[in-house]
Short mmCIF file of C-alpha atoms in Angstrom, two decimals:
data_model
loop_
_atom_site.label_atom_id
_atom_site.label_comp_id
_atom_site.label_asym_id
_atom_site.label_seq_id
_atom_site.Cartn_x
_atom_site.Cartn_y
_atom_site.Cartn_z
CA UNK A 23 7.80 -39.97 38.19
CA UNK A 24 6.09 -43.01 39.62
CA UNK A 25 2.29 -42.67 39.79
CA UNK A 26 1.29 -45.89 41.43
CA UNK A 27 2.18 -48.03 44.56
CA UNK A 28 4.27 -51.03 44.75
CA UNK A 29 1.76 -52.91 47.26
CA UNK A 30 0.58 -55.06 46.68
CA UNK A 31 -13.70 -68.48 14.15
CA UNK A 32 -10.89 -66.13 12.92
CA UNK A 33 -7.36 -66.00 11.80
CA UNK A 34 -5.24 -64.20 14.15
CA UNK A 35 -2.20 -62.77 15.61
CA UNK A 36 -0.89 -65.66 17.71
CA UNK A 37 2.15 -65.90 19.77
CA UNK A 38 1.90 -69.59 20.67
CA UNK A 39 4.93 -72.12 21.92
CA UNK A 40 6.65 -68.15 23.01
CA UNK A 41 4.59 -67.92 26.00
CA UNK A 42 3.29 -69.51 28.89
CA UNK A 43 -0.35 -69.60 30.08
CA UNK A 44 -0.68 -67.39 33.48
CA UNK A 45 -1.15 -69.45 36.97
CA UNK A 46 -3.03 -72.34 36.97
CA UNK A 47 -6.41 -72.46 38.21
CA UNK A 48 -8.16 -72.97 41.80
CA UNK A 49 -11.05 -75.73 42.19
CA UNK A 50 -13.43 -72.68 41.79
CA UNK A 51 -11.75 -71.34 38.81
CA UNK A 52 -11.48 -74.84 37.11
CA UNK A 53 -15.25 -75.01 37.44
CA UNK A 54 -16.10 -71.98 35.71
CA UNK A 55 -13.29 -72.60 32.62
CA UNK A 56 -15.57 -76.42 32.17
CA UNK A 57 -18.37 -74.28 32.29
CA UNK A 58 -17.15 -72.14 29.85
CA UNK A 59 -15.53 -74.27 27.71
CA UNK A 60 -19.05 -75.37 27.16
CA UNK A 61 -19.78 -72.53 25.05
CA UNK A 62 -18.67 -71.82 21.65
CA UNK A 63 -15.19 -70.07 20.88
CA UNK A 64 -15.45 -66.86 19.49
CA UNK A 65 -11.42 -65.81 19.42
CA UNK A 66 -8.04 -67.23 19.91
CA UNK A 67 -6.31 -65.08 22.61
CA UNK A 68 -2.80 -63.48 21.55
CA UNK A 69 -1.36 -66.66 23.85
CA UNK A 70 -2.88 -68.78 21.92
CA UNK A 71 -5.70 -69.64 24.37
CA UNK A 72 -9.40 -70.65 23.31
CA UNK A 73 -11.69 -67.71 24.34
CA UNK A 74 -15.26 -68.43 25.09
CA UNK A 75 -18.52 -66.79 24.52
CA UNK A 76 -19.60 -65.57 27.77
CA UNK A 77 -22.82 -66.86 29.18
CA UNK A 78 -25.54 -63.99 28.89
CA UNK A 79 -28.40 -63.20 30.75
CA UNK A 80 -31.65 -64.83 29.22
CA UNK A 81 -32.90 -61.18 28.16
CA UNK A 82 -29.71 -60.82 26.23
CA UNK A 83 -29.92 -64.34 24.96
CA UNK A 84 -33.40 -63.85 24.22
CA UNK A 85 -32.95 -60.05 22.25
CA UNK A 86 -30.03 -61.70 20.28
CA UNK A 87 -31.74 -64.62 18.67
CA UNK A 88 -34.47 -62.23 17.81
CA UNK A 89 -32.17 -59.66 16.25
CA UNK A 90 -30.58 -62.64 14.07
CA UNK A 91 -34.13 -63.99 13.49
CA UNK A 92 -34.79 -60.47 11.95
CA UNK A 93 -31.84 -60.37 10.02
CA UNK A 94 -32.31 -63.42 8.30
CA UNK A 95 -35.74 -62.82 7.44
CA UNK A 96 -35.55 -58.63 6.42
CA UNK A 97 -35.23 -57.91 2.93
CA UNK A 98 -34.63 -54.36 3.51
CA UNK A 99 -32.60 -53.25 6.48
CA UNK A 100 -31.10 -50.09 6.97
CA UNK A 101 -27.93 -48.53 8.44
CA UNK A 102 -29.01 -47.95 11.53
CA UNK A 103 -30.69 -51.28 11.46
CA UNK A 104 -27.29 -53.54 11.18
CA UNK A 105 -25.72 -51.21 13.81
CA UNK A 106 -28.82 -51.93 16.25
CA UNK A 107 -28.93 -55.48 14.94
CA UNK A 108 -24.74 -55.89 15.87
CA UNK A 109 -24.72 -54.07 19.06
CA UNK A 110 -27.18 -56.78 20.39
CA UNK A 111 -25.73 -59.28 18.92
CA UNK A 112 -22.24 -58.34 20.52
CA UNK A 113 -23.84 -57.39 24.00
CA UNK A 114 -25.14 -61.42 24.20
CA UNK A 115 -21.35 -62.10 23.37
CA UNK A 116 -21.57 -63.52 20.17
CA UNK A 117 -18.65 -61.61 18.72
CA UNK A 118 -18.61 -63.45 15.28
CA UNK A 119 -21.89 -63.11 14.69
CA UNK A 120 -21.87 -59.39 15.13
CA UNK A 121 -19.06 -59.52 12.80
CA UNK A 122 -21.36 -61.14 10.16
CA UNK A 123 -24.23 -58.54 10.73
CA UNK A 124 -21.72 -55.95 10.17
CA UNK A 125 -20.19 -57.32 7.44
CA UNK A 126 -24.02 -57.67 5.61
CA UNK A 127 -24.48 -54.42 6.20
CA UNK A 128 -21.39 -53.06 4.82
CA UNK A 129 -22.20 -55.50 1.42
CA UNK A 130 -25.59 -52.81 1.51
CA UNK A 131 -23.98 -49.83 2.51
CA UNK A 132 -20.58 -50.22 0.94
CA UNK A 133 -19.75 -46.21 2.28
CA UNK A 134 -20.64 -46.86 5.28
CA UNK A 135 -18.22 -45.12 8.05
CA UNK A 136 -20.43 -46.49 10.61
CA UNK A 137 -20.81 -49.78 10.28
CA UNK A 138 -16.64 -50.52 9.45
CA UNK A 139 -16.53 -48.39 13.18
CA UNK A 140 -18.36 -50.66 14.82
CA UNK A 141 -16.97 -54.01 12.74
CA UNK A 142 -13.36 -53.10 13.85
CA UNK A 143 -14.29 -52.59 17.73
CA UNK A 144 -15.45 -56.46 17.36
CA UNK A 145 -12.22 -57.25 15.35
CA UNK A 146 -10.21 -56.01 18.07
CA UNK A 147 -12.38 -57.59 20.90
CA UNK A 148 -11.76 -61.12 18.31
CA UNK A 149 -7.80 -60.11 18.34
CA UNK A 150 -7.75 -59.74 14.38
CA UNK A 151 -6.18 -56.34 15.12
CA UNK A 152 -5.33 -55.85 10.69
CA UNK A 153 -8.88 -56.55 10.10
CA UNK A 154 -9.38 -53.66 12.69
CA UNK A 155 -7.12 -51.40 11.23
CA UNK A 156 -8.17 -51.73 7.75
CA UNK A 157 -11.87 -51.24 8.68
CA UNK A 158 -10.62 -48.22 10.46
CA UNK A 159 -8.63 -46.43 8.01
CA UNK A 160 -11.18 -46.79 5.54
CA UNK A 161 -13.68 -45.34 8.24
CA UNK A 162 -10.86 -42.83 8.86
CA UNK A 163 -11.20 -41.71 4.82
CA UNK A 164 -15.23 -41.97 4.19
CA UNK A 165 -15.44 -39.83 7.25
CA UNK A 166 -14.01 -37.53 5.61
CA UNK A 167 -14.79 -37.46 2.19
CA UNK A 168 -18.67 -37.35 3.59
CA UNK A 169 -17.45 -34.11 5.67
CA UNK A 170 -19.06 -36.46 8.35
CA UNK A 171 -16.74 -35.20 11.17
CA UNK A 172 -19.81 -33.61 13.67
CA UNK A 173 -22.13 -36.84 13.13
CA UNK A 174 -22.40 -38.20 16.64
CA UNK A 175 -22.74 -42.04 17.73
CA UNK A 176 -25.61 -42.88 20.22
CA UNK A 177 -25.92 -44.87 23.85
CA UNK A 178 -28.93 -45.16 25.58
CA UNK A 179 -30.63 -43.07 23.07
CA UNK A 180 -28.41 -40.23 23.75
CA UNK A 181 -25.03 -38.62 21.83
CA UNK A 182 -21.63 -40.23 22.87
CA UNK A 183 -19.41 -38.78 21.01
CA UNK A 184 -18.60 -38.51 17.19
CA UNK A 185 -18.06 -41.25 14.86
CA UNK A 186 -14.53 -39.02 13.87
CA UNK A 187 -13.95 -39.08 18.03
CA UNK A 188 -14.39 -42.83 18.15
CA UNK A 189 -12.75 -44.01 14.89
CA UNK A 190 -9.42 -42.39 16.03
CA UNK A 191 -9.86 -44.05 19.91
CA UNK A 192 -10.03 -47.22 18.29
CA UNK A 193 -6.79 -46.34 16.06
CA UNK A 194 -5.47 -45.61 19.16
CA UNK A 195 -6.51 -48.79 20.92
CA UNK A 196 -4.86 -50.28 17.57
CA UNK A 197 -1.11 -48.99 17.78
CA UNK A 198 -1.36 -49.55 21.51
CA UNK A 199 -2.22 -53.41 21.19
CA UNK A 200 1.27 -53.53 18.61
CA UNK A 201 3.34 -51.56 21.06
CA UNK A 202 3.01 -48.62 18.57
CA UNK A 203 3.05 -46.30 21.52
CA UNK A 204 4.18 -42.96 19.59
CA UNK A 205 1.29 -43.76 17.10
CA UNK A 206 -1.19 -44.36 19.42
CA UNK A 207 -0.40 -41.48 21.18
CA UNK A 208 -1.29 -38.91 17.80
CA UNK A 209 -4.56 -40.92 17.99
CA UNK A 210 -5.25 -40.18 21.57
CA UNK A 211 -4.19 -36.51 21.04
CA UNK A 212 -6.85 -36.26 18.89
CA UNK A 213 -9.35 -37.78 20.61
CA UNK A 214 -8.76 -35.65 23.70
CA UNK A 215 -9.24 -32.62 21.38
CA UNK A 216 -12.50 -34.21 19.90
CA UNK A 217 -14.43 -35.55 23.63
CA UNK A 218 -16.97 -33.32 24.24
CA UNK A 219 -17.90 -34.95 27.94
CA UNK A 220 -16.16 -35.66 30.95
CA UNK A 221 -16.20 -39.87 30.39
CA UNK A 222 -14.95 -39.41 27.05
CA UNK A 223 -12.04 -36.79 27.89
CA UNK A 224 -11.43 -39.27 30.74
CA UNK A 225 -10.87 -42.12 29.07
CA UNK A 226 -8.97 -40.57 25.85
CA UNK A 227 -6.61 -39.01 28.41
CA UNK A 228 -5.73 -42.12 30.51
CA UNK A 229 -4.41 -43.66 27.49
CA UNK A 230 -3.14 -41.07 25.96
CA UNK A 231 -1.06 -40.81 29.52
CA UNK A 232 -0.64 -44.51 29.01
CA UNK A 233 1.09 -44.61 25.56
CA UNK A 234 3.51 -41.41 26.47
CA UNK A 235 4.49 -43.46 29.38
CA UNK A 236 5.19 -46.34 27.44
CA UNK A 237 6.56 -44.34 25.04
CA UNK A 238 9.03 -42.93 27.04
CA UNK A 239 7.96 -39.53 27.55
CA UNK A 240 6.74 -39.30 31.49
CA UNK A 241 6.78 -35.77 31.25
CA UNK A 242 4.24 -35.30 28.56
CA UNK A 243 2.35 -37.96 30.55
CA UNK A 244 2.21 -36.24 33.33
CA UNK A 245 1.16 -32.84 31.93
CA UNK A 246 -1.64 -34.43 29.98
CA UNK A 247 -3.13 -35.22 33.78
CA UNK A 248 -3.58 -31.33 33.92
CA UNK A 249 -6.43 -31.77 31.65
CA UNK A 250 -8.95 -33.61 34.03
CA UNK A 251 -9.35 -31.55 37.56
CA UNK A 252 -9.31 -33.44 40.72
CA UNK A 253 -12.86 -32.80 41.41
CA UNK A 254 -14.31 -33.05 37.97
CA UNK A 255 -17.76 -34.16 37.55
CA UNK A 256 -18.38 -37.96 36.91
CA UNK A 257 -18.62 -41.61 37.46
CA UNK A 258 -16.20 -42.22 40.71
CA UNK A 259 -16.90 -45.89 39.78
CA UNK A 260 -15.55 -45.34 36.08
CA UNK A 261 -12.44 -47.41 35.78
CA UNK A 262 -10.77 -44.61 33.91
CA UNK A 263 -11.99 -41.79 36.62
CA UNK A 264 -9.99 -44.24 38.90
CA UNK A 265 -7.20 -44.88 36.97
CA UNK A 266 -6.78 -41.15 36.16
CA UNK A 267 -7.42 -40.32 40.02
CA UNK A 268 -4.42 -42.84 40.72
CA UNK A 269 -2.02 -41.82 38.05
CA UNK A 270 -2.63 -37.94 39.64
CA UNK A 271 -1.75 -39.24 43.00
CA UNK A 272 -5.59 -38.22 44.30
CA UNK A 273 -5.65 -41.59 45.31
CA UNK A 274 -3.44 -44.42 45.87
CA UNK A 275 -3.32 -47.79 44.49
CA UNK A 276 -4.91 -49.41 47.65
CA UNK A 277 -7.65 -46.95 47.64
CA UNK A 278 -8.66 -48.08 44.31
CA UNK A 279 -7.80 -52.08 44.03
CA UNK A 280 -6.86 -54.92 46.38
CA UNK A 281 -4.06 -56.36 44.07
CA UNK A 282 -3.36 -59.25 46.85
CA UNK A 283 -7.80 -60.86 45.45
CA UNK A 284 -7.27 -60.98 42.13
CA UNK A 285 -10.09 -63.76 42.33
CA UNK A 286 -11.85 -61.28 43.21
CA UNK A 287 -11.53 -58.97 40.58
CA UNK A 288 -14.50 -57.89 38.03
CA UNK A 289 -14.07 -56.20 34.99
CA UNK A 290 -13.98 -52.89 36.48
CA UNK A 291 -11.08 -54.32 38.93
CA UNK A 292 -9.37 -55.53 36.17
CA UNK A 293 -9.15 -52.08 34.32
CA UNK A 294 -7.45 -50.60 37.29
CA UNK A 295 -5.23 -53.47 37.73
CA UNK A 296 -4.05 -53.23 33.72
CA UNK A 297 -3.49 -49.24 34.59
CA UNK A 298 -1.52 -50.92 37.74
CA UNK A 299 0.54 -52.76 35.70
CA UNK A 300 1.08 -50.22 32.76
CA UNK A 301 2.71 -47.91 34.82
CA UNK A 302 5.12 -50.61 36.25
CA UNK A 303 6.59 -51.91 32.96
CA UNK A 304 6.99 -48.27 32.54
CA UNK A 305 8.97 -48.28 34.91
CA UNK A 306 11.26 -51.13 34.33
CA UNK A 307 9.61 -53.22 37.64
CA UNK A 308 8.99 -56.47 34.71
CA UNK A 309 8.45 -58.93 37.54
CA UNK A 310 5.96 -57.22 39.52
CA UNK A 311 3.97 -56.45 36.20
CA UNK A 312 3.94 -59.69 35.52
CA UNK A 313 1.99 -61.00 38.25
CA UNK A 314 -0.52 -58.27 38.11
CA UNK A 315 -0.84 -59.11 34.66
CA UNK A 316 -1.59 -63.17 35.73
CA UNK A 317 -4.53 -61.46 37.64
CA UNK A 318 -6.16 -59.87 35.05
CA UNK A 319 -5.81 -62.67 32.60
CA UNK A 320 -7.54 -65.24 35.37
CA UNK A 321 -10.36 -63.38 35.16
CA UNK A 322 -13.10 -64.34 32.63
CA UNK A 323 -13.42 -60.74 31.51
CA UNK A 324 -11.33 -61.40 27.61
CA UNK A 325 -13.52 -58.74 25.76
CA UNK A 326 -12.64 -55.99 27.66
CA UNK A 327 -9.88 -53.67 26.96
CA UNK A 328 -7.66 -53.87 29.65
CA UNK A 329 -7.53 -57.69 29.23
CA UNK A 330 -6.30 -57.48 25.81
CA UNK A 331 -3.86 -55.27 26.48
CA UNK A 332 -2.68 -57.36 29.56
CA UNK A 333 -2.56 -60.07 26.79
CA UNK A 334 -0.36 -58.51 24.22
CA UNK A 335 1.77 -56.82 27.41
CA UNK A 336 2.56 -60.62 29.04
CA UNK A 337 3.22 -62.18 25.81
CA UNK A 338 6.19 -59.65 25.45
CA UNK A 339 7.61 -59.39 29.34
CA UNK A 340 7.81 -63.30 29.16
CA UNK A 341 9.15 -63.36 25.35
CA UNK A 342 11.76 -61.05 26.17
CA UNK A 343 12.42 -62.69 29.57
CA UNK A 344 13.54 -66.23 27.66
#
């Protein structure tokens, strides 16, 4: 069943010389990549590309030289310290430096769960997906040889789901990124059986729709839709909500993206337009993939999931195209 429209520092995985970069830039675009290019590289795309730290805003800037001011000079640090210390770090877009809080922390906290949870989501967002997956798996175990499985992560001061929920998302982010799709699925299962919200059930069930599509199983996609009502409680402007509104046929495409601006696109546009695109390749419609898949990857948005996945998803429709 088709579910969209047809409108409109680190040693990684790299498929370079099997791929071409996507469409080359406008004036405008040009401008921002020299601007960018300015700042330091914190990955190496799955094309090969440089990727740039993002520019942040000077309170970012500001609360991320203080945070590695503090870790430099704290003898004692705890748990919850690193994590604090790492998620500001990461939020100013210094991936690799997050990384290396992390990584101090663990050398402290050697059983930490926590901190190899929050190491791998910056290994992915770096594209050193085994790094990821090791950090994971070990997560996985000391989860639960702590019987640690109820022990929630916080946003904003307030629960967002367990550290058990979140370990297996990322898993799932994992086999997705290596066209795993049948493994990523069982990781996505789980996670819809462990989100204890609306935004997380959301978001474990559009890619858990995702990787049975990809998978080949459009039926099981489609009945894991059933799970999140039409008029459900949450954030319309949550890229999932709208991806999961699209796949149900609530909305259509054009309701929720403009696919003729991608230079217009922010991240939140970008998500869509990955979802967009998923569902297309499902589908066997390579070409028009393709240049939805150019869109997302001329925006500056590399951290974010969707452009990752449009990464490792173009790499393949133009290897297999040769």
């Amino acid at each position: 069943m088709k579910t969209y429209s047809r409108s409109l520092f680190a040693a990684v995985f790299i498929l370079a010389g099997c791929v071409t970069a996507p469409s080359a830039l406008t004036a405008q675009e040009a401008q921002t990549s020299e601007a960018a290019a300015s700042m330091p590289v914190e990955a190496t795309s799955f094309l090969g590309e440089p990727l740039y730290r993002k520019p942040a805003s000077p309170e970012k800037a500001a609360a991320a030289e203080e945070a590695l001011a503090r870790l430099e000079a704290s003898e004692e640090l705890s748990e919850d310290d690193y994590i604090e210390i790492g998620g500001t770090v990461a939020g100013a877009g210094r991936y690799q430096d997050a990384i290396a809080a992390y990584s101090q922390g663990i050398a402290d906290f050697e059983d930490s769960y926590k901190l190899r949870r929050h190491r791998a989501h910056r290994y992915i967002t770096t594209r050193q997906l085994e790094k990821a997956y090791d950090d994971l798996k070990e997560a996985e175990a000391l989860v639960k040889a702590a019987d640690a499985e109820s022990v929630y992560e916080y946003k904003g001061g307030h629960p967002h789901g367990t550290y058990a929920h979140w370990i297996q998302y990322h898993i799932g982010i994992y086999h997705y990124l290596n066209g795993d799709f049948a493994n990523s699925a069982e990781a996505f299962e789980g996670c819809v059986k462990t989100s204890e919200d609306n935004d997380t059930l959301i978001g474990s069930v559009d890619w858990l729709y995702n990787a049975y599509l990809r998978n080949g199983q459009p039926d099981k996609a489609s009945a894991v839709l059933e799970l999140v009502d039409a008029d459900i409680e949450a954030d319309e402007t949550y890229p999932y909500y709208k991806r999961v509104m699209m796949y149900k046929g609530v909305v259509s495409t054009e309701d929720v993206i403009d696919l003729s601006t991608p230079e217009s696109w922010d991240g939140r546009d970008a998500t869509v337009a990955y979802g967009v695109a998923s569902g297309m390749i499902a589908d066997g419609d390579d070409d028009a993939a393709r240049s939805i898949l150019k869109g997302v990857l001329n925006t500056s948005y590399w951290p974010i999931w969707a452009y990752v996945s449009a990464e490792r998803d173009y790499a393949r429709l133009v290897q297999d195209g040769e």
